[in-house]
Amino acid sequence: MMSLALRIILTRCGKKFWAAKIGRMQHLTTFTECTMPGDSKVDAAVISDALQTRSQSQITFQSDGFDPWRVQPIKHRLSDHPLLQMPQLLALADRLDVMGSIRTHSNDAAAGTPFNDATRLYPNTRSAAQTLAEINDAKAFLSLLNVQIDPLYREFVGTILDGVRPLLEPCDPGMCYRGGWIFVSSPHTVTPFHFDKEHNFLLQIRGKKRVYVWDANDTVVANELARDRFHHCHERKLLVWNEAFRERAQVFDLRPGEGAYMPSTSPHMVENGDQTSVTMSFTYYTDSTRRNALLHKAHAMLREMGFVPPPVGTSSFLDDGLLLLAQARRLWRRLARRGGESGTTAYAEDDR
């Protein structure tokens, strides 16, 4: 049945069916070209030097090493960084507000509030700068989105991720589409249950918060259909909160200098403590995250055609065929000299 579905897709690809359905998928299919402008590939000598100077990184891992698909605690040395102090954050909020790169809601949002609808259901009517200035009493959550679109913070994001990149490349190559997100929240504010597409270093800068994180492959908390829909059209409606999920989570009680690493599509939910909190996320895609996203998109398309594909990763025949198809699609676009995102994009430019 699935081999028939694959042949149907391959046939329709010749009629531009894939192009009409997926559109921007081509940027997920380059698995070896994700270098920074002016960078060379990370070779063994560079990796060796990085391991010998590990202390230079502002983010450090547990002694048992780094696994890109395992939720794990981390440490950092960014709490006193000048760009993460309130005067600089106020100035940044003004600049990002003009560009529409702000997300905010009141603290009436709860764990089960649909994440994509929180800003509409529980609006915060203050400006970004006013919310920050009054954050202790604002009863609000404020997210400064894609801070890397600001030149000052672009350099900051690049510097921090450059510091860990040589340590990540051997096990998870292809870092690209890098981004930064700064979350400032009033006491007792909740970030609703959701997941994201990027790998994420979540670093606590000020205050305390409790972070619940679920395994990236926990299909009880986030089933295969929910993951397919999320990657296909950024829909989170099928990711539904249940209080019983708390027992399945890894729980991090974060203080300044501490953090949590979340792999791509690890569901998470955050409860702020009794203090104002400032947290920053450094996010990025890799070869493996883009491969995973591409396959979930393709599986969502198969579902639209009436097929029920096996979970991603359980059928090498189907997965390999879909990846081959995507690579052919990308080559067709090159020959047609059409533009679009690619795996060489260093920084994320658009919000989620």
mmCIF file of N, CA and C in Angstrom, residues 230-299:
data_model
loop_
_atom_site.group_PDB
_atom_site.id
_atom_site.type_symbol
_atom_site.label_atom_id
_atom_site.label_comp_id
_atom_site.label_asym_id
_atom_site.label_seq_id
_atom_site.Cartn_x
_atom_site.Cartn_y
_atom_site.Cartn_z
ATOM 1 N N PHE A 230 1.858 19.542 12.429
ATOM 2 C CA PHE A 230 2.688 20.663 12.876
ATOM 3 C C PHE A 230 3.755 20.998 11.839
ATOM 4 N N HIS A 231 4.429 19.989 11.331
ATOM 5 C CA HIS A 231 5.485 20.250 10.352
ATOM 6 C C HIS A 231 4.908 20.643 8.989
ATOM 7 N N HIS A 232 3.718 20.161 8.689
ATOM 8 C CA HIS A 232 3.135 20.448 7.380
ATOM 9 C C HIS A 232 2.563 21.861 7.297
ATOM 10 N N CYS A 233 1.887 22.317 8.365
ATOM 11 C CA CYS A 233 1.228 23.622 8.276
ATOM 12 C C CYS A 233 1.305 24.413 9.585
ATOM 13 N N HIS A 234 2.265 24.064 10.421
ATOM 14 C CA HIS A 234 2.505 24.780 11.669
ATOM 15 C C HIS A 234 1.273 24.807 12.565
ATOM 16 N N GLU A 235 0.502 23.761 12.519
ATOM 17 C CA GLU A 235 -0.720 23.663 13.313
ATOM 18 C C GLU A 235 -0.425 22.924 14.615
ATOM 19 N N ARG A 236 -0.872 23.496 15.721
ATOM 20 C CA ARG A 236 -0.665 22.860 17.024
ATOM 21 C C ARG A 236 -1.984 22.415 17.666
ATOM 22 N N LYS A 237 -3.072 22.430 16.930
ATOM 23 C CA LYS A 237 -4.381 22.137 17.510
ATOM 24 C C LYS A 237 -4.477 20.712 18.048
ATOM 25 N N LEU A 238 -3.721 19.806 17.466
ATOM 26 C CA LEU A 238 -3.801 18.407 17.886
ATOM 27 C C LEU A 238 -2.917 18.104 19.089
ATOM 28 N N LEU A 239 -2.148 19.089 19.520
ATOM 29 C CA LEU A 239 -1.342 18.940 20.733
ATOM 30 C C LEU A 239 -2.172 19.477 21.897
ATOM 31 N N VAL A 240 -2.798 18.574 22.625
ATOM 32 C CA VAL A 240 -3.794 18.954 23.630
ATOM 33 C C VAL A 240 -3.277 18.606 25.024
ATOM 34 N N TRP A 241 -3.368 19.557 25.928
ATOM 35 C CA TRP A 241 -2.862 19.393 27.285
ATOM 36 C C TRP A 241 -3.717 18.428 28.094
ATOM 37 N N ASN A 242 -3.033 17.648 28.927
ATOM 38 C CA ASN A 242 -3.685 16.764 29.881
ATOM 39 C C ASN A 242 -2.863 16.802 31.165
ATOM 40 N N GLU A 243 -3.512 17.049 32.288
ATOM 41 C CA GLU A 243 -2.788 17.152 33.561
ATOM 42 C C GLU A 243 -1.965 15.894 33.872
ATOM 43 N N ALA A 244 -2.420 14.759 33.356
ATOM 44 C CA ALA A 244 -1.698 13.510 33.601
ATOM 45 C C ALA A 244 -0.322 13.512 32.945
ATOM 46 N N PHE A 245 -0.101 14.410 31.983
ATOM 47 C CA PHE A 245 1.195 14.460 31.295
ATOM 48 C C PHE A 245 2.328 14.856 32.246
ATOM 49 N N ARG A 246 2.016 15.560 33.299
ATOM 50 C CA ARG A 246 3.072 16.028 34.202
ATOM 51 C C ARG A 246 3.946 14.870 34.682
ATOM 52 N N GLU A 247 3.330 13.725 34.907
ATOM 53 C CA GLU A 247 4.074 12.577 35.416
ATOM 54 C C GLU A 247 5.077 12.028 34.414
ATOM 55 N N ARG A 248 4.894 12.333 33.129
ATOM 56 C CA ARG A 248 5.786 11.823 32.089
ATOM 57 C C ARG A 248 6.926 12.796 31.766
ATOM 58 N N ALA A 249 6.883 13.980 32.332
ATOM 59 C CA ALA A 249 7.831 15.042 31.966
ATOM 60 C C ALA A 249 9.128 14.941 32.747
ATOM 61 N N GLN A 250 10.173 15.499 32.150
ATOM 62 C CA GLN A 250 11.375 15.833 32.900
ATOM 63 C C GLN A 250 11.172 17.258 33.413
ATOM 64 N N VAL A 251 11.414 17.469 34.683
ATOM 65 C CA VAL A 251 11.113 18.757 35.316
ATOM 66 C C VAL A 251 12.415 19.447 35.700
ATOM 67 N N PHE A 252 12.532 20.710 35.295
ATOM 68 C CA PHE A 252 13.715 21.514 35.598
ATOM 69 C C PHE A 252 13.282 22.730 36.412
ATOM 70 N N ASP A 253 13.796 22.850 37.620
ATOM 71 C CA ASP A 253 13.590 24.057 38.417
ATOM 72 C C ASP A 253 14.794 24.962 38.183
ATOM 73 N N LEU A 254 14.629 25.897 37.269
ATOM 74 C CA LEU A 254 15.762 26.675 36.775
ATOM 75 C C LEU A 254 15.995 27.942 37.585
ATOM 76 N N ARG A 255 17.263 28.172 37.858
ATOM 77 C CA ARG A 255 17.745 29.411 38.467
ATOM 78 C C ARG A 255 18.757 30.042 37.523
ATOM 79 N N PRO A 256 19.130 31.312 37.744
ATOM 80 C CA PRO A 256 20.135 31.927 36.876
ATOM 81 C C PRO A 256 21.397 31.073 36.785
ATOM 82 N N GLY A 257 21.901 30.912 35.556
ATOM 83 C CA GLY A 257 23.071 30.075 35.315
ATOM 84 C C GLY A 257 22.733 28.652 34.931
ATOM 85 N N GLU A 258 21.449 28.302 35.013
ATOM 86 C CA GLU A 258 21.006 26.958 34.660
ATOM 87 C C GLU A 258 20.132 27.001 33.412
ATOM 88 N N GLY A 259 19.968 25.848 32.794
ATOM 89 C CA GLY A 259 19.146 25.786 31.598
ATOM 90 C C GLY A 259 18.749 24.369 31.264
ATOM 91 N N ALA A 260 17.993 24.249 30.191
ATOM 92 C CA ALA A 260 17.562 22.944 29.696
ATOM 93 C C ALA A 260 17.733 22.922 28.186
ATOM 94 N N TYR A 261 18.232 21.807 27.696
ATOM 95 C CA TYR A 261 18.315 21.603 26.249
ATOM 96 C C TYR A 261 17.109 20.782 25.817
ATOM 97 N N MET A 262 16.394 21.285 24.790
ATOM 98 C CA MET A 262 15.221 20.599 24.272
ATOM 99 C C MET A 262 15.439 20.274 22.802
ATOM 100 N N PRO A 263 15.394 19.008 22.428
ATOM 101 C CA PRO A 263 15.465 18.680 21.005
ATOM 102 C C PRO A 263 14.237 19.188 20.252
ATOM 103 N N SER A 264 14.359 19.266 18.959
ATOM 104 C CA SER A 264 13.246 19.638 18.095
ATOM 105 C C SER A 264 12.003 18.810 18.418
ATOM 106 N N THR A 265 10.865 19.478 18.475
ATOM 107 C CA THR A 265 9.538 18.908 18.750
ATOM 108 C C THR A 265 9.426 18.244 20.120
ATOM 109 N N SER A 266 10.235 18.657 21.070
ATOM 110 C CA SER A 266 10.019 18.220 22.459
ATOM 111 C C SER A 266 8.917 19.087 23.055
ATOM 112 N N PRO A 267 7.767 18.516 23.378
ATOM 113 C CA PRO A 267 6.720 19.330 24.004
ATOM 114 C C PRO A 267 7.227 19.924 25.320
ATOM 115 N N HIS A 268 6.779 21.115 25.644
ATOM 116 C CA HIS A 268 7.197 21.733 26.895
ATOM 117 C C HIS A 268 6.145 22.730 27.378
ATOM 118 N N MET A 269 6.221 23.012 28.671
ATOM 119 C CA MET A 269 5.307 23.946 29.336
ATOM 120 C C MET A 269 6.076 24.575 30.483
ATOM 121 N N VAL A 270 5.839 25.865 30.734
ATOM 122 C CA VAL A 270 6.639 26.602 31.708
ATOM 123 C C VAL A 270 5.738 27.293 32.725
ATOM 124 N N GLU A 271 6.107 27.173 34.006
ATOM 125 C CA GLU A 271 5.403 27.879 35.083
ATOM 126 C C GLU A 271 6.409 28.765 35.810
ATOM 127 N N ASN A 272 6.149 30.067 35.763
ATOM 128 C CA ASN A 272 7.049 31.012 36.410
ATOM 129 C C ASN A 272 6.854 30.981 37.925
ATOM 130 N N GLY A 273 7.918 31.341 38.659
ATOM 131 C CA GLY A 273 7.850 31.383 40.114
ATOM 132 C C GLY A 273 7.256 32.688 40.616
ATOM 133 N N ASP A 274 7.629 33.071 41.828
ATOM 134 C CA ASP A 274 7.050 34.266 42.445
ATOM 135 C C ASP A 274 7.891 35.510 42.188
ATOM 136 N N GLN A 275 8.808 35.426 41.200
ATOM 137 C CA GLN A 275 9.638 36.568 40.816
ATOM 138 C C GLN A 275 9.504 36.828 39.321
ATOM 139 N N THR A 276 9.893 38.019 38.925
ATOM 140 C CA THR A 276 10.018 38.293 37.495
ATOM 141 C C THR A 276 11.091 37.379 36.899
ATOM 142 N N SER A 277 10.837 36.901 35.715
ATOM 143 C CA SER A 277 11.761 35.970 35.076
ATOM 144 C C SER A 277 12.224 36.514 33.734
ATOM 145 N N VAL A 278 13.512 36.326 33.453
ATOM 146 C CA VAL A 278 14.082 36.597 32.138
ATOM 147 C C VAL A 278 14.786 35.321 31.675
ATOM 148 N N THR A 279 14.434 34.862 30.506
ATOM 149 C CA THR A 279 14.978 33.627 29.947
ATOM 150 C C THR A 279 15.329 33.883 28.495
ATOM 151 N N MET A 280 16.384 33.248 28.013
ATOM 152 C CA MET A 280 16.714 33.360 26.597
ATOM 153 C C MET A 280 16.887 31.993 25.979
ATOM 154 N N SER A 281 16.350 31.846 24.770
ATOM 155 C CA SER A 281 16.526 30.636 23.980
ATOM 156 C C SER A 281 17.433 30.917 22.794
ATOM 157 N N PHE A 282 18.372 30.016 22.572
ATOM 158 C CA PHE A 282 19.203 30.012 21.368
ATOM 159 C C PHE A 282 18.791 28.790 20.569
ATOM 160 N N THR A 283 18.263 29.009 19.374
ATOM 161 C CA THR A 283 17.688 27.913 18.597
ATOM 162 C C THR A 283 18.380 27.767 17.256
ATOM 163 N N TYR A 284 18.237 26.580 16.683
ATOM 164 C CA TYR A 284 18.875 26.312 15.390
ATOM 165 C C TYR A 284 18.304 25.021 14.802
ATOM 166 N N TYR A 285 18.473 24.886 13.504
ATOM 167 C CA TYR A 285 18.156 23.645 12.808
ATOM 168 C C TYR A 285 19.458 22.915 12.477
ATOM 169 N N THR A 286 19.354 21.636 12.194
ATOM 170 C CA THR A 286 20.492 20.830 11.750
ATOM 171 C C THR A 286 20.030 19.916 10.621
ATOM 172 N N ASP A 287 20.961 19.130 10.091
ATOM 173 C CA ASP A 287 20.593 18.150 9.076
ATOM 174 C C ASP A 287 19.463 17.251 9.572
ATOM 175 N N SER A 288 19.584 16.785 10.823
ATOM 176 C CA SER A 288 18.606 15.818 11.339
ATOM 177 C C SER A 288 17.246 16.455 11.576
ATOM 178 N N THR A 289 17.193 17.707 12.033
ATOM 179 C CA THR A 289 15.890 18.336 12.257
ATOM 180 C C THR A 289 15.186 18.591 10.934
ATOM 181 N N ARG A 290 15.948 18.967 9.916
ATOM 182 C CA ARG A 290 15.334 19.235 8.612
ATOM 183 C C ARG A 290 14.877 17.939 7.941
ATOM 184 N N ARG A 291 15.649 16.885 8.132
ATOM 185 C CA ARG A 291 15.228 15.589 7.611
ATOM 186 C C ARG A 291 13.931 15.144 8.286
ATOM 187 N N ASN A 292 13.869 15.284 9.588
ATOM 188 C CA ASN A 292 12.683 14.893 10.338
ATOM 189 C C ASN A 292 11.467 15.708 9.907
ATOM 190 N N ALA A 293 11.652 17.020 9.744
ATOM 191 C CA ALA A 293 10.544 17.881 9.336
ATOM 192 C C ALA A 293 10.058 17.528 7.937
ATOM 193 N N LEU A 294 10.990 17.275 7.036
ATOM 194 C CA LEU A 294 10.618 16.923 5.661
ATOM 195 C C LEU A 294 9.766 15.657 5.632
ATOM 196 N N LEU A 295 10.177 14.654 6.402
ATOM 197 C CA LEU A 295 9.442 13.386 6.405
ATOM 198 C C LEU A 295 8.047 13.552 6.998
ATOM 199 N N HIS A 296 7.927 14.345 8.061
ATOM 200 C CA HIS A 296 6.600 14.568 8.631
ATOM 201 C C HIS A 296 5.709 15.333 7.652
ATOM 202 N N LYS A 297 6.270 16.286 6.924
ATOM 203 C CA LYS A 297 5.489 16.993 5.910
ATOM 204 C C LYS A 297 4.987 16.025 4.844
ATOM 205 N N ALA A 298 5.884 15.164 4.381
ATOM 206 C CA ALA A 298 5.506 14.197 3.358
ATOM 207 C C ALA A 298 4.446 13.232 3.875
ATOM 208 N N HIS A 299 4.564 12.808 5.118
ATOM 209 C CA HIS A 299 3.562 11.917 5.690
ATOM 210 C C HIS A 299 2.205 12.611 5.802
#
